[in-house]
Coordinates of C-alpha atoms in Angstrom, one line a residue:
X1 CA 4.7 -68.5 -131.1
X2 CA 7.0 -68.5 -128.0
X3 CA 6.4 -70.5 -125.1
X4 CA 4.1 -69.6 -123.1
X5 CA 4.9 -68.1 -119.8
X6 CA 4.0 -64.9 -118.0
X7 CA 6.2 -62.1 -119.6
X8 CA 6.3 -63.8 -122.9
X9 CA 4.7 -61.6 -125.2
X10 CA 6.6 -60.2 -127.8
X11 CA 7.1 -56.2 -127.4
X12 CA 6.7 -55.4 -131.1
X13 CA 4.8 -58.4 -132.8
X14 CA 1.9 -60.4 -131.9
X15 CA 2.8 -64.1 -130.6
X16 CA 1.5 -65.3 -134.0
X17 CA 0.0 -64.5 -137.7
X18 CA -3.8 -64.7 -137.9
X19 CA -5.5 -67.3 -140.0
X20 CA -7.2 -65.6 -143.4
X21 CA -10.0 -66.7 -145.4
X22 CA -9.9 -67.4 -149.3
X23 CA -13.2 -65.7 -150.6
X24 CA -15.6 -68.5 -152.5
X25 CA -19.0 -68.3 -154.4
X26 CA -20.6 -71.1 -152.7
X27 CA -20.5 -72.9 -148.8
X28 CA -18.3 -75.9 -149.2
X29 CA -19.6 -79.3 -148.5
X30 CA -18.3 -82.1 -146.0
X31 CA -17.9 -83.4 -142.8
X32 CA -14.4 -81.5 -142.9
X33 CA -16.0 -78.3 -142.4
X34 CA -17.1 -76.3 -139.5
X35 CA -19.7 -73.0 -140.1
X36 CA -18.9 -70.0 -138.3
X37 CA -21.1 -66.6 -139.1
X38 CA -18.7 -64.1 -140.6
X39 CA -18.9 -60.9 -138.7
X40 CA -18.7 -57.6 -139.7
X41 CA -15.8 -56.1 -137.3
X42 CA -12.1 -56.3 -136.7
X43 CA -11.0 -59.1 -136.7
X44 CA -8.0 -59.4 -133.4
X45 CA -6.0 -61.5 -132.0
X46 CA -6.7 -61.2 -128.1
X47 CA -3.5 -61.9 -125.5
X48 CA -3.3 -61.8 -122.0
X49 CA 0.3 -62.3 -120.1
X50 CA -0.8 -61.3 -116.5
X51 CA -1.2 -58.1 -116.3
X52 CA -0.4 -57.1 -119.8
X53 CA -3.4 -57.2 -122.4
X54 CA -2.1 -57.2 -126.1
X55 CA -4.7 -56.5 -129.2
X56 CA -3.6 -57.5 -132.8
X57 CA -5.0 -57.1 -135.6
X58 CA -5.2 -59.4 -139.0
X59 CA -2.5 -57.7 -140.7
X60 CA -0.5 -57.5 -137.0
X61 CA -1.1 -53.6 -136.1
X62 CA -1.3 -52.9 -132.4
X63 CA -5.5 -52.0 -131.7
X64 CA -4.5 -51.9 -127.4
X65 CA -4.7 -48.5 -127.3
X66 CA -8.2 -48.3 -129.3
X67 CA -10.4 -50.8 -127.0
X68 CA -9.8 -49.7 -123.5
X69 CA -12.8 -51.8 -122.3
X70 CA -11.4 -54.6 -124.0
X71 CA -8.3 -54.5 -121.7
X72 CA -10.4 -53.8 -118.7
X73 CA -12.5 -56.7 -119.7
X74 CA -9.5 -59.0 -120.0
X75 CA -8.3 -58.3 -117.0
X76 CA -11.1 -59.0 -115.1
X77 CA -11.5 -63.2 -116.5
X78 CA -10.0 -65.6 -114.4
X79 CA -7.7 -67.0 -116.6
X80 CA -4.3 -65.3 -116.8
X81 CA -2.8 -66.4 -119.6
X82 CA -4.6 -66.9 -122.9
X83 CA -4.6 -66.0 -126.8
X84 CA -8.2 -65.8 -128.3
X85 CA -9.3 -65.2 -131.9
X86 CA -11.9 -63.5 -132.4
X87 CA -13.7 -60.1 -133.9
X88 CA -14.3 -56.9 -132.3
X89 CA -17.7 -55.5 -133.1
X90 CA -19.7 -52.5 -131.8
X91 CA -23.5 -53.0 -130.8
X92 CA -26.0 -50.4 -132.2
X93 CA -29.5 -51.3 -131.5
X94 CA -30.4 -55.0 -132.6
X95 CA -27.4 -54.8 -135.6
X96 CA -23.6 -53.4 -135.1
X97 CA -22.3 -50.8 -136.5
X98 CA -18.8 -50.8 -138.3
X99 CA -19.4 -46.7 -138.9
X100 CA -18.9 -46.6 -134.6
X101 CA -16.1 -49.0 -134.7
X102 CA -14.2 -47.1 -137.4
X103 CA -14.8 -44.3 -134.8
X104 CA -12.4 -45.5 -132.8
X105 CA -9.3 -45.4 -135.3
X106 CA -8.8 -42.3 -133.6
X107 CA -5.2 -40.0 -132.7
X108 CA -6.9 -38.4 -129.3
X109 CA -6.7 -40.7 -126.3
X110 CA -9.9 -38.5 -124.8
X111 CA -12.0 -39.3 -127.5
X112 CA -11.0 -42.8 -127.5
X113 CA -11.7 -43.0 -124.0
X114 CA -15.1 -41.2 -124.5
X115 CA -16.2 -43.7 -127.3
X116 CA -15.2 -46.3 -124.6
X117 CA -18.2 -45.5 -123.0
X118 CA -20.3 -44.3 -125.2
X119 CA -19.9 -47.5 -127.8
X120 CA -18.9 -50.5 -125.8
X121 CA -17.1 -53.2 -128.3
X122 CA -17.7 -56.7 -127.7
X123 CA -15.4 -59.3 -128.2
X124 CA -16.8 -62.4 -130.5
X125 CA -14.2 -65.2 -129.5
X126 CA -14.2 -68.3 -132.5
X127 CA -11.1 -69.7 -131.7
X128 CA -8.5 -70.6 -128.7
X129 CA -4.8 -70.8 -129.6
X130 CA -3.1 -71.4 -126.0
X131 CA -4.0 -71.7 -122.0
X132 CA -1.6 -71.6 -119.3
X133 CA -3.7 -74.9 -118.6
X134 CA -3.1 -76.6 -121.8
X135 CA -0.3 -74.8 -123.1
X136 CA 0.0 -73.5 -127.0
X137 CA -2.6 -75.1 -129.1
X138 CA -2.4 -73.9 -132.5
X139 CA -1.0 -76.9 -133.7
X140 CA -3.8 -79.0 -132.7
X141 CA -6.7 -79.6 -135.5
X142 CA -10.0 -77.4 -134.9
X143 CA -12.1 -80.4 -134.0
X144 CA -10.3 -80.5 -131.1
X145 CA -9.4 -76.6 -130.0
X146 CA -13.5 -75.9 -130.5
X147 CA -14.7 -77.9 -127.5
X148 CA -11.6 -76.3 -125.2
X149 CA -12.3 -73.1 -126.2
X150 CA -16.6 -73.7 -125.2
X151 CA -15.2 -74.9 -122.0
X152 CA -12.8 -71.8 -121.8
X153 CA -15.9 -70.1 -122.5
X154 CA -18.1 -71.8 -120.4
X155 CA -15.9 -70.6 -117.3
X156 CA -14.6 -66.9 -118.2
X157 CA -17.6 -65.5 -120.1
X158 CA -20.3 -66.4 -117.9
X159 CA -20.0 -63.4 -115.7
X160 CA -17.9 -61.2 -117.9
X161 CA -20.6 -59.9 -120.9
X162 CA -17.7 -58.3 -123.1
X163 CA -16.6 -61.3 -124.3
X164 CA -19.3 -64.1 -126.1
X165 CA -18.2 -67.2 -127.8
X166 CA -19.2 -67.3 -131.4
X167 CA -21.6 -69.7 -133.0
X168 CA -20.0 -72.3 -134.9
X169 CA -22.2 -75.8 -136.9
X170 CA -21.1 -78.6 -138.6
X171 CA -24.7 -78.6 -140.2
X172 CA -24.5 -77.1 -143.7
X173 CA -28.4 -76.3 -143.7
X174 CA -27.3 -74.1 -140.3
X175 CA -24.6 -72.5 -143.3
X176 CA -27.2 -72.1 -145.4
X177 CA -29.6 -69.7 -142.9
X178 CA -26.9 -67.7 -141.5
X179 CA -25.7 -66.9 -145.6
X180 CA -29.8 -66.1 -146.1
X181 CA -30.0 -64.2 -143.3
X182 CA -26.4 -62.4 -143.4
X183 CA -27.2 -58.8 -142.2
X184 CA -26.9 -55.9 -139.6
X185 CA -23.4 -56.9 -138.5
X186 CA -23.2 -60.8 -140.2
X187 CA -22.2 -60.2 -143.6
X188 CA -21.9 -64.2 -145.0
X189 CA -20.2 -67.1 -143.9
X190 CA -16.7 -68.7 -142.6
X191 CA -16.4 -72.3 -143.7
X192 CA -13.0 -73.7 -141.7
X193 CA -11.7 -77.2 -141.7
X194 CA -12.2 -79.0 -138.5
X195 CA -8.8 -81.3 -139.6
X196 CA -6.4 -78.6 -140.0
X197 CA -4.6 -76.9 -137.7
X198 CA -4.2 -73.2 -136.9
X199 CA -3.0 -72.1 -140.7
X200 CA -1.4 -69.3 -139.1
X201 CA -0.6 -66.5 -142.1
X202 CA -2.2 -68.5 -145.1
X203 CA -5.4 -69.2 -146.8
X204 CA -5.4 -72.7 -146.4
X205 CA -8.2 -73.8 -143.8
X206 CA -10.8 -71.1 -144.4
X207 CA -12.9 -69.7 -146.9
X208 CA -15.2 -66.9 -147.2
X209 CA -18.5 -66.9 -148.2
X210 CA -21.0 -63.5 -148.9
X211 CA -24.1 -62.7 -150.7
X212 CA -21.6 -60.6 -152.7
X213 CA -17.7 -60.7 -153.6
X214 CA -15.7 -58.3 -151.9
X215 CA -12.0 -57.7 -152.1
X216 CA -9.3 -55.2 -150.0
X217 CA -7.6 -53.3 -152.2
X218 CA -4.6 -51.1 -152.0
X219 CA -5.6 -47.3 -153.6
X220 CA -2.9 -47.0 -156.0
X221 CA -3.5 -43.5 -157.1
X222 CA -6.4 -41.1 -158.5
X223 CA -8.2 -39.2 -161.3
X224 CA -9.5 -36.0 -160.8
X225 CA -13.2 -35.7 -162.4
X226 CA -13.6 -33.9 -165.1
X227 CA -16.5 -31.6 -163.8
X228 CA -15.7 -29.5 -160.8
X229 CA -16.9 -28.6 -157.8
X230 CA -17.0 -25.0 -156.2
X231 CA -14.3 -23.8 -158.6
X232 CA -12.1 -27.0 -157.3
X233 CA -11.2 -30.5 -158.6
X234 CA -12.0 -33.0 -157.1
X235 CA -11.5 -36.6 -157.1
X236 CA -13.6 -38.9 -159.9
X237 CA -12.5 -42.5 -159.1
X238 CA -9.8 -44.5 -157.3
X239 CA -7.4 -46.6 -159.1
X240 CA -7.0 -49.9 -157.2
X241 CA -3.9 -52.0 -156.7
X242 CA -3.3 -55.8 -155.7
X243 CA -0.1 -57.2 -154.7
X244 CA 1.4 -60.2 -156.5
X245 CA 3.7 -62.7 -155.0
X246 CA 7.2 -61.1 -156.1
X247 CA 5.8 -58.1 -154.5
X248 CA 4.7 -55.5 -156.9
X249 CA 1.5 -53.5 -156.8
X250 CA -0.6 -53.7 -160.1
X251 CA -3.5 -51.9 -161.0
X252 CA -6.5 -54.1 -161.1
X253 CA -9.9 -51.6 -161.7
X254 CA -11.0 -48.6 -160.5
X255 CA -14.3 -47.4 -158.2
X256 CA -15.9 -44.0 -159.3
X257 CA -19.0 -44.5 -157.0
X258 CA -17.7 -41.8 -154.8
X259 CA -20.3 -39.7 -152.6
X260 CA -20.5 -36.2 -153.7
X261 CA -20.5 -34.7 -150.0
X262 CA -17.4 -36.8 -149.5
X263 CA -15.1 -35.8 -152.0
X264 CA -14.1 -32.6 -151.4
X265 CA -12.3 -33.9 -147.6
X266 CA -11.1 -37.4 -150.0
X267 CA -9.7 -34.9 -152.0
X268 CA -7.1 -33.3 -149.8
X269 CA -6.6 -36.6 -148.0
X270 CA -5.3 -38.0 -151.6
X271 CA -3.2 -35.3 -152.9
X272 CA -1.3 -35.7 -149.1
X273 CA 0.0 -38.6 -150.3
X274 CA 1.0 -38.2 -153.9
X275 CA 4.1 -39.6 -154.8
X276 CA 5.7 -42.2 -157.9
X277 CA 5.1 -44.8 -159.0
X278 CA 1.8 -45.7 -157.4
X279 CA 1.8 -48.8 -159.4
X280 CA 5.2 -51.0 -159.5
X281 CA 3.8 -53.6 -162.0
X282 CA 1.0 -53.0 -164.2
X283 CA 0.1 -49.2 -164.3
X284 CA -3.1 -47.4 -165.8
X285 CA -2.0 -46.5 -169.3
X286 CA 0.4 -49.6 -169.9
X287 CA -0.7 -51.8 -173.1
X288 CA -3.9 -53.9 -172.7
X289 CA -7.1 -53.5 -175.1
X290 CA -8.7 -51.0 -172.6
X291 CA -6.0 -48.3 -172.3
X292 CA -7.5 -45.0 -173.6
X293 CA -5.8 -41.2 -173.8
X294 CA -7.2 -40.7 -170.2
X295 CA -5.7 -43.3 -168.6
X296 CA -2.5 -42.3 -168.5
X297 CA -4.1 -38.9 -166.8
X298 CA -3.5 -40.1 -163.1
X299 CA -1.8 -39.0 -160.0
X300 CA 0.2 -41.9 -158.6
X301 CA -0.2 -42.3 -154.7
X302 CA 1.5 -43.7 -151.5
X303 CA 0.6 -47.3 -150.7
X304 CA -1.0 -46.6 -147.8
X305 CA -4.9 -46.8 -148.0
X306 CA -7.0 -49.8 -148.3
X307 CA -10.6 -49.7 -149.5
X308 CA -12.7 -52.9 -149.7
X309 CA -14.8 -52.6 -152.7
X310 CA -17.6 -55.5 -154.0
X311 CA -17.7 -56.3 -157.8
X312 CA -19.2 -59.1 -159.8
X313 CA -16.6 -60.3 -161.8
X314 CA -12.6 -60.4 -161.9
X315 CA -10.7 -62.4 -165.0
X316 CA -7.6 -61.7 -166.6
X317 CA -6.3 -60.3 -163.7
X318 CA -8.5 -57.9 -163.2
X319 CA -12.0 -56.4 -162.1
X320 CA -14.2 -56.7 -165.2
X321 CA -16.2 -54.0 -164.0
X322 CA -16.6 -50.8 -162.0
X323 CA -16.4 -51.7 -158.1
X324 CA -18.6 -50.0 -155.7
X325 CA -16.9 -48.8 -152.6
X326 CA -18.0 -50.7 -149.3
X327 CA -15.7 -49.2 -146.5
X328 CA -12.5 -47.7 -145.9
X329 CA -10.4 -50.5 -143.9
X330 CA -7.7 -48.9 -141.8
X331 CA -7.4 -51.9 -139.7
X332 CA -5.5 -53.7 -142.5
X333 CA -2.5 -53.9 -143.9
X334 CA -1.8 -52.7 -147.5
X335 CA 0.3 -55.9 -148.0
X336 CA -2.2 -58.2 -147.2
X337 CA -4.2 -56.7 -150.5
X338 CA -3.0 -59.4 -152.4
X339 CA -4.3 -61.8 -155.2
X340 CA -4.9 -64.6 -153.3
X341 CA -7.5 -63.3 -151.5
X342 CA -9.4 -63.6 -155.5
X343 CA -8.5 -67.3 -156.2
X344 CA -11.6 -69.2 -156.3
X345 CA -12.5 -72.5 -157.3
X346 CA -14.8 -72.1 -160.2
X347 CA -17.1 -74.4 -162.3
X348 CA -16.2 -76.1 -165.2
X349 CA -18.0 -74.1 -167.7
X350 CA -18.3 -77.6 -170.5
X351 CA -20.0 -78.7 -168.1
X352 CA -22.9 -75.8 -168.0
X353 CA -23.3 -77.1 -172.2
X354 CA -26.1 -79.3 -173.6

């Protein structure tokens, strides 16, 4: 991150790379560890230079233009200089809704506007990274950029209602309730450690925690089902990719639990981007014990969606198991689809023998 002074932000890249999480089975233990609830939005990095608001999000794409409110709100806190973490979520009744907030992925200005006002985001702040008053702080361990950013907080929320500072607990029963509870726009639990500082781009100070596993996956390329609909084919399942460290995309499972209102518009949005390889490492239809005749039948794609899909068990580098589709994640990156996001600690299984 530059220095920060008025006129500092970067024109084509955010000041710095967001922190991810490393998805785990179970809440880690310790006085290390801070509990955040993991919200169900997008998540953003939020930067203010003066008069220039900037939006970010995880995998570094510009979301300015998407959360209009979220500018306006910016501009109206006292402070003038600040970078926030945080997640962008969209109320709906007592729960929010991630169907309005992928709403507002939109091309037309006028309908982004109109959403605006319609679907007012919020802005869940959990972490402060610099202040013209304190200067950048990203290097400093969480234990002590917490209790500046409830005093940040404290000041520039109180009359401002966009933006709300997120819970956070050191208590791991608190961990515990929020995990139970996890729901209606809280989907499981961020465990960070309060000793680290700002692991900017890596998976090193935070882990994941849901009351399923979920993984982002890169859609690799397609089959076409083998029944048809109205006299067309259509698509039967989506061949998904992660990216390992050298690079290269390889095919990891597949998801077939595709609605059958939905397929026909999937369809056309698939065969737009067809093109080889698809896969640049493993491919469907390369040696392993579960290649079959059809699984070289596939039409190769353009790296360019992401779909997070839940599953129940990956080994051997890859899912055991059908996935079930969740969402369709246009606010990430297909690069940041990646292995690491799988690496768990898991228990020694001698140890589960009489």
């Amino acid at each position: 991150m530059p220095p920060l002074r008025r006129n500092s932000l970067p024109s084509q890249s955010p000041p710095l790379a967001a922190m991810e999480a490393r998805s785990v089975d179970a809440i880690p233990r310790g006085g290390e560890w801070q509990y955040e609830p993991k919200w169900d939005g997008f998540r953003c990095l939020l930067y203010r230079d003066g008069g220039h608001v900037d939006l970010r999000s995880k995998s570094g794409e510009d979301l300015t233009r998407y959360f209009p409110e979220l500018v306006e709100a910016a501009l109206e806190l006292k402070a003038s200089v600040f970078l926030l973490d945080g997640e962008i979520v969209v109320p709906h009744g007592k729960a929010f809704s991630f169907d309005d907030l992928l709403q507002r992925i939109h091309p037309a200005a006028s309908r982004v506007r109109k959403l605006s006002r319609e679907t007012p985001a919020l802005y869940l702040a959990f972490d402060l990274l610099a202040t013209s008053e304190h200067g950048e702080l990203s290097a400093k361990p969480l234990r002590e950029r917490r209790p500046l950013l409830e005093q940040f907080a404290k000041v520039q929320f109180k009359s401002n209602r966009t933006f709300r500072l997120s819970a956070a607990s050191t208590s791991y029963a608190t961990a515990e309730k929020w995990l139970a509870r996890a729901g209606g726009g809280c989907d499981g639990v961020i465990a960070k450690r309060l000793d680290l500082c700002y692991q900017s781009g890596n998976r090193d100070g935070m882990q994941k925690i849901k009351n399923f596993r979920s993984a982002d996956c890169v859609v690799g390329g397609f089959r076409y089902a083998t029944n048809k609909l109205n006299g067309s084919k259509v698509v039967g399942s989506l061949l998904l990719g992660l990216y390992d460290d050298r690079g290269l995309l390889h095919h990891v499972g597949f998801s077939s639990a595709i609605k059958q209102q939905e397929k026909p518009a999937l369809t056309a949005r698939l065969e737009a981007l067809i093109a080889k390889p698809g896969f640049t490492g493993n491919a469907p239809g390369g040696p392993s014990r579960w290649s079959t005749e059809r699984s070289a039948q596939w039409c190769p794609l353009k790296p360019k969606l992401v779909v997070e899909v839940a599953y129940d068990h990956f080994s051997g580098d890859r899912f055991r198991h059908g996935t079930s589709i969740l969402r369709w994640r246009p606010d990430k990156s297909p690069n940041q689809c990646t292995f690491d996001q799988l690496k768990q600690k898991t228990a020694d299984p001698m140890k589960m023998l009489a």
